[in-house]
Amino acid sequence: MANAQPTEWLLSQGALGTPYAVIRRFAFGDANRPDVWFRVVTWAPRSEGRELIGWCRTLEAAAAVAWDHRCAAESWRHHMAKRRSDPAAMAAQRPSAAELVRFYRAALTAQGPPGALRPPGPRTTMGR
């Protein structure tokens, strides 16, 4: 199995951290020259509880968008907690995963050079 490649990764922070995202590799088209994409979703124990963050062309870009979603979701939760929002109001107002990343990245860009405020990168753990 010299050409065997993992098709799914669970991303977590730290060795014992709970996963925060799942990346799955998809290859479409010609088996000799496949068109490869990586789908990034939020972590949940079952597929039904996961939300699409986005599709990327490289594993590195997929890991970066997963990490940015994690940071954006934490930032949003802190913002809502500061406003003393109850859990039902938070759930009703929560933007989609893709929207959170878009707003987070726009805020980072507006605040200075890319990566200047970015927390340390993700730790990737191979899954299934």
XYZ file of N, CA and C in Angstrom:
384
model
N 0.821 -1.181 0.000
C 0.000 0.000 0.000
C 0.871 1.253 0.000
N 1.753 1.374 -0.930
C 2.652 2.525 -0.995
C 1.903 3.826 -1.265
N 0.760 3.781 -1.943
C 0.030 4.990 -2.285
C -1.116 5.294 -1.329
N -1.223 4.557 -0.237
C -2.324 4.769 0.697
C -2.198 6.146 1.347
N -3.309 6.864 1.422
C -3.345 8.175 2.048
C -4.555 8.261 2.949
N -4.410 8.927 4.115
C -5.585 9.096 4.960
C -6.607 9.973 4.251
N -7.858 9.742 4.508
C -8.898 10.545 3.867
C -9.627 11.426 4.860
N -9.300 11.298 6.158
C -9.979 12.126 7.151
C -9.033 12.449 8.295
N -9.094 13.690 8.767
C -8.295 14.147 9.882
C -9.199 14.812 10.908
N -8.933 14.534 12.184
C -9.604 15.231 13.280
C -8.603 16.243 13.815
N -9.006 17.486 13.937
C -8.116 18.519 14.442
C -8.476 18.827 15.884
N -7.454 18.864 16.743
C -7.667 19.195 18.146
C -6.503 20.042 18.629
N -6.739 20.789 19.695
C -5.677 21.599 20.269
C -5.118 20.841 21.460
N -3.843 20.550 21.433
C -3.214 19.797 22.504
C -3.447 18.307 22.336
N -2.672 17.538 23.059
C -2.736 16.083 22.930
C -4.059 15.504 23.397
N -4.659 16.085 24.419
C -5.898 15.544 24.971
C -7.119 16.399 24.656
N -6.953 17.394 23.814
C -8.052 18.303 23.507
C -9.175 17.643 22.725
N -10.365 18.151 22.928
C -11.524 17.703 22.152
C -11.368 18.207 20.720
N -11.678 17.409 19.728
C -11.574 17.888 18.345
C -12.444 19.121 18.112
N -11.976 19.996 17.236
C -12.754 21.176 16.890
C -13.153 21.192 15.422
N -12.581 20.319 14.617
C -12.944 20.265 13.198
C -12.570 18.915 12.613
N -13.179 18.619 11.486
C -12.893 17.406 10.726
C -12.595 17.825 9.297
N -11.505 17.308 8.758
C -11.155 17.561 7.355
C -11.225 16.231 6.633
N -11.893 16.225 5.501
C -11.972 15.015 4.691
C -11.484 15.335 3.282
N -10.663 14.443 2.754
C -10.111 14.585 1.398
C -11.031 13.901 0.407
N -11.299 14.596 -0.692
C -12.110 14.040 -1.774
C -11.329 14.157 -3.077
N -11.358 13.120 -3.872
C -10.720 13.126 -5.185
C -11.801 12.844 -6.222
N -11.931 13.745 -7.183
C -12.951 13.639 -8.221
C -12.300 13.438 -9.582
N -13.024 12.821 -10.491
C -12.569 12.713 -11.872
C -11.622 11.560 -12.119
N -10.689 11.783 -13.035
C -9.728 10.777 -13.486
C -8.892 10.254 -12.315
N -8.852 8.945 -12.148
C -8.101 8.338 -11.050
C -6.600 8.616 -11.150
N -6.090 8.800 -12.368
C -4.661 9.072 -12.555
C -4.306 10.532 -12.296
N -5.257 11.430 -12.491
C -5.044 12.862 -12.256
C -6.289 13.439 -11.605
N -6.548 13.030 -10.372
C -7.794 13.470 -9.717
C -7.776 14.955 -9.358
N -8.956 15.508 -9.294
C -9.161 16.867 -8.823
C -9.405 16.735 -7.319
N -8.432 17.164 -6.505
C -8.487 16.949 -5.057
C -9.015 18.186 -4.335
N -9.954 17.946 -3.433
C -10.537 18.993 -2.592
C -10.572 18.493 -1.154
N -10.570 19.429 -0.209
C -10.665 19.107 1.211
C -11.880 19.816 1.790
N -12.783 19.035 2.367
C -13.989 19.590 2.988
C -13.730 19.751 4.484
N -14.077 20.917 5.019
C -13.855 21.210 6.433
C -15.208 21.401 7.104
N -15.436 20.658 8.197
C -16.674 20.778 8.957
C -16.341 20.933 10.436
N -17.289 21.481 11.182
C -17.124 21.589 12.626
C -17.165 20.193 13.229
N -16.610 20.043 14.425
C -16.617 18.756 15.100
C -17.941 18.539 15.822
N -18.457 17.365 15.714
C -19.568 16.850 16.510
C -19.396 15.338 16.496
N -19.859 14.648 17.535
C -19.685 13.195 17.577
C -20.319 12.472 16.392
N -21.428 13.020 15.887
C -22.118 12.392 14.748
C -22.178 13.379 13.581
N -22.190 12.861 12.380
C -22.211 13.700 11.180
C -23.374 14.683 11.154
N -24.510 14.276 11.693
C -25.696 15.139 11.664
C -25.484 16.439 12.435
N -24.584 16.428 13.412
C -24.344 17.615 14.218
C -23.248 18.519 13.682
N -22.634 18.143 12.569
C -21.531 18.924 12.003
C -22.045 19.970 11.023
N -21.286 21.061 10.924
C -21.665 22.155 10.027
C -20.514 22.439 9.063
N -20.841 22.657 7.811
C -19.827 22.939 6.798
C -19.173 24.293 7.070
N -17.842 24.276 7.114
C -17.073 25.519 7.205
C -16.675 25.942 5.803
N -16.216 24.994 4.992
C -15.854 25.335 3.619
C -15.088 24.226 2.926
N -14.756 24.474 1.663
C -13.968 23.575 0.829
C -12.661 24.267 0.493
N -11.548 23.509 0.488
C -10.227 24.074 0.201
C -9.485 23.177 -0.783
N -8.516 23.768 -1.449
C -7.724 23.014 -2.427
C -6.527 22.302 -1.810
N -6.062 22.749 -0.625
C -4.913 22.100 0.014
C -5.253 21.748 1.460
N -4.536 20.775 1.982
C -4.718 20.391 3.379
C -4.320 21.540 4.303
N -3.280 22.262 3.947
C -2.823 23.389 4.764
C -3.893 24.475 4.848
N -4.517 24.793 3.722
C -5.589 25.797 3.720
C -6.785 25.310 4.529
N -7.072 24.019 4.450
C -8.189 23.450 5.212
C -7.916 23.537 6.715
N -6.692 23.221 7.135
C -6.338 23.319 8.553
C -6.410 24.771 9.029
N -5.987 25.702 8.180
C -6.029 27.121 8.545
C -7.466 27.622 8.700
N -8.365 27.230 7.815
C -9.752 27.689 7.927
C -10.435 27.035 9.134
N -10.062 25.810 9.454
C -10.616 25.159 10.641
C -10.167 25.894 11.903
N -8.879 26.251 11.961
C -8.360 26.986 13.117
C -9.013 28.362 13.220
N -9.147 29.039 12.089
C -9.792 30.356 12.107
C -11.238 30.256 12.581
N -11.922 29.184 12.212
C -13.294 29.000 12.697
C -13.292 28.810 14.203
N -12.365 28.016 14.708
C -12.288 27.807 16.152
C -12.088 29.135 16.876
N -11.151 29.938 16.392
C -10.878 31.245 17.009
C -12.082 32.175 16.881
N -12.727 32.172 15.719
C -13.894 33.026 15.498
C -15.048 32.627 16.397
N -15.275 31.335 16.557
C -16.373 30.864 17.403
C -16.130 31.247 18.861
N -14.886 31.122 19.324
C -14.556 31.521 20.700
C -14.750 33.020 20.882
N -14.299 33.792 19.913
C -14.449 35.245 19.976
C -15.929 35.637 20.016
N -16.732 35.000 19.193
C -18.168 35.295 19.157
C -18.820 34.939 20.492
N -18.454 33.768 21.045
C -19.016 33.359 22.348
C -18.658 34.362 23.443
N -17.415 34.826 23.443
C -16.999 35.814 24.439
C -17.777 37.109 24.268
N -17.958 37.533 23.030
C -18.718 38.751 22.743
C -20.148 38.627 23.262
N -20.780 37.498 22.987
C -22.162 37.303 23.426
C -22.248 37.187 24.947
N -21.294 36.544 25.572
C -21.296 36.405 27.031
C -21.118 37.769 27.697
N -20.300 38.613 27.091
C -20.098 39.952 27.633
C -21.405 40.746 27.616
N -22.246 40.462 26.621
C -23.554 41.124 26.523
C -24.592 40.428 27.409
N -24.159 39.370 28.098
C -25.011 38.587 28.995
C -26.233 37.997 28.275
N -25.970 37.507 27.091
C -27.030 36.870 26.308
C -27.318 35.482 26.867
N -28.570 35.115 26.899
C -28.918 33.776 27.355
C -28.669 32.775 26.220
N -28.532 31.488 26.553
C -28.205 30.479 25.531
C -29.195 30.425 24.367
N -30.468 30.629 24.618
C -31.456 30.594 23.531
C -31.236 31.752 22.564
N -30.952 32.931 23.091
C -30.685 34.092 22.231
C -29.399 33.884 21.446
N -28.390 33.301 22.093
C -27.128 33.041 21.399
C -27.340 32.075 20.239
N -28.105 31.027 20.481
C -28.360 30.037 19.431
C -29.111 30.663 18.268
N -30.059 31.544 18.567
C -30.860 32.173 17.517
C -30.040 33.161 16.685
N -29.040 33.783 17.290
C -28.257 34.819 16.603
C -26.959 34.298 16.003
N -26.617 33.043 16.268
C -25.327 32.517 15.825
C -25.223 32.479 14.306
N -24.180 33.125 13.762
C -23.969 33.055 12.305
C -23.514 31.657 11.895
N -23.598 31.371 10.618
C -23.110 30.087 10.113
C -21.595 30.004 10.299
N -21.063 28.811 10.242
C -19.626 28.597 10.400
C -18.835 29.371 9.344
N -19.295 29.335 8.104
C -18.607 30.045 7.019
C -18.636 31.557 7.242
N -19.759 32.081 7.729
C -19.877 33.519 8.008
C -18.930 33.929 9.133
N -18.846 33.110 10.181
C -17.937 33.422 11.282
C -16.501 33.563 10.777
N -16.081 32.647 9.927
C -14.717 32.697 9.392
C -14.528 33.938 8.532
N -15.511 34.233 7.698
C -15.407 35.412 6.816
C -15.265 36.686 7.630
N -16.096 36.859 8.659
C -16.032 38.054 9.501
C -14.725 38.110 10.291
N -14.297 36.960 10.807
C -13.063 36.892 11.586
C -11.861 37.283 10.730
N -11.781 36.724 9.531
C -10.651 37.039 8.654
C -10.682 38.491 8.204
N -11.871 39.038 7.974
C -11.978 40.451 7.603
C -11.502 41.337 8.755
N -11.840 40.971 9.986
C -11.406 41.739 11.152
C -9.887 41.674 11.311
N -9.295 40.503 11.096
C -7.840 40.378 11.173
C -7.163 41.249 10.125
N -7.693 41.262 8.924
C -7.123 42.063 7.843
C -7.216 43.546 8.165
N -8.345 43.958 8.735
C -8.540 45.363 9.069
C -7.642 45.818 10.210
N -7.199 44.889 11.061
C -6.416 45.253 12.242
C -4.914 45.222 12.028
N -4.457 44.842 10.863
C -3.012 44.859 10.647
C -2.567 43.817 9.659
N -1.249 43.579 9.606
C -0.702 42.613 8.667
C -1.257 41.215 8.931
N -1.427 40.423 7.867
C -1.954 39.064 8.030
C -1.135 38.268 9.042
N -1.831 37.618 9.964
C -1.186 36.774 10.938
C -0.670 37.497 12.165
N -0.714 38.827 12.187
C -0.163 39.577 13.311
C -0.893 39.276 14.613
N -2.194 39.080 14.553
C -2.975 38.819 15.750
C -3.384 37.361 15.856
N -2.921 36.551 14.960
C -3.349 35.154 14.903
C -2.719 34.336 16.024
N -3.533 33.569 16.762
C -2.988 32.690 17.793
C -2.152 31.575 17.164
N -1.402 30.830 17.969
C -0.580 29.740 17.424
C -1.418 28.773 16.580
N -0.824 28.164 15.599
C -1.522 27.288 14.666
C -2.065 26.012 15.278
N -2.813 25.280 14.475
C -3.486 24.069 14.957
C -2.543 22.877 15.065
N -2.956 21.935 15.847
C -2.266 20.647 15.897
C -3.161 19.662 15.169
N -2.633 18.997 14.172
C -3.421 18.066 13.384
C -3.224 16.655 13.911
N -4.334 15.955 14.122
C -4.305 14.571 14.560
C -4.984 13.733 13.503
N -4.305 12.699 13.026
C -4.921 11.860 11.997
C -6.065 11.068 12.583
N -7.140 11.009 11.820
C -8.306 10.248 12.226
C -8.432 8.979 11.424
N -9.602 8.500 11.378
C -9.949 7.230 10.724
C -9.131 6.882 9.533
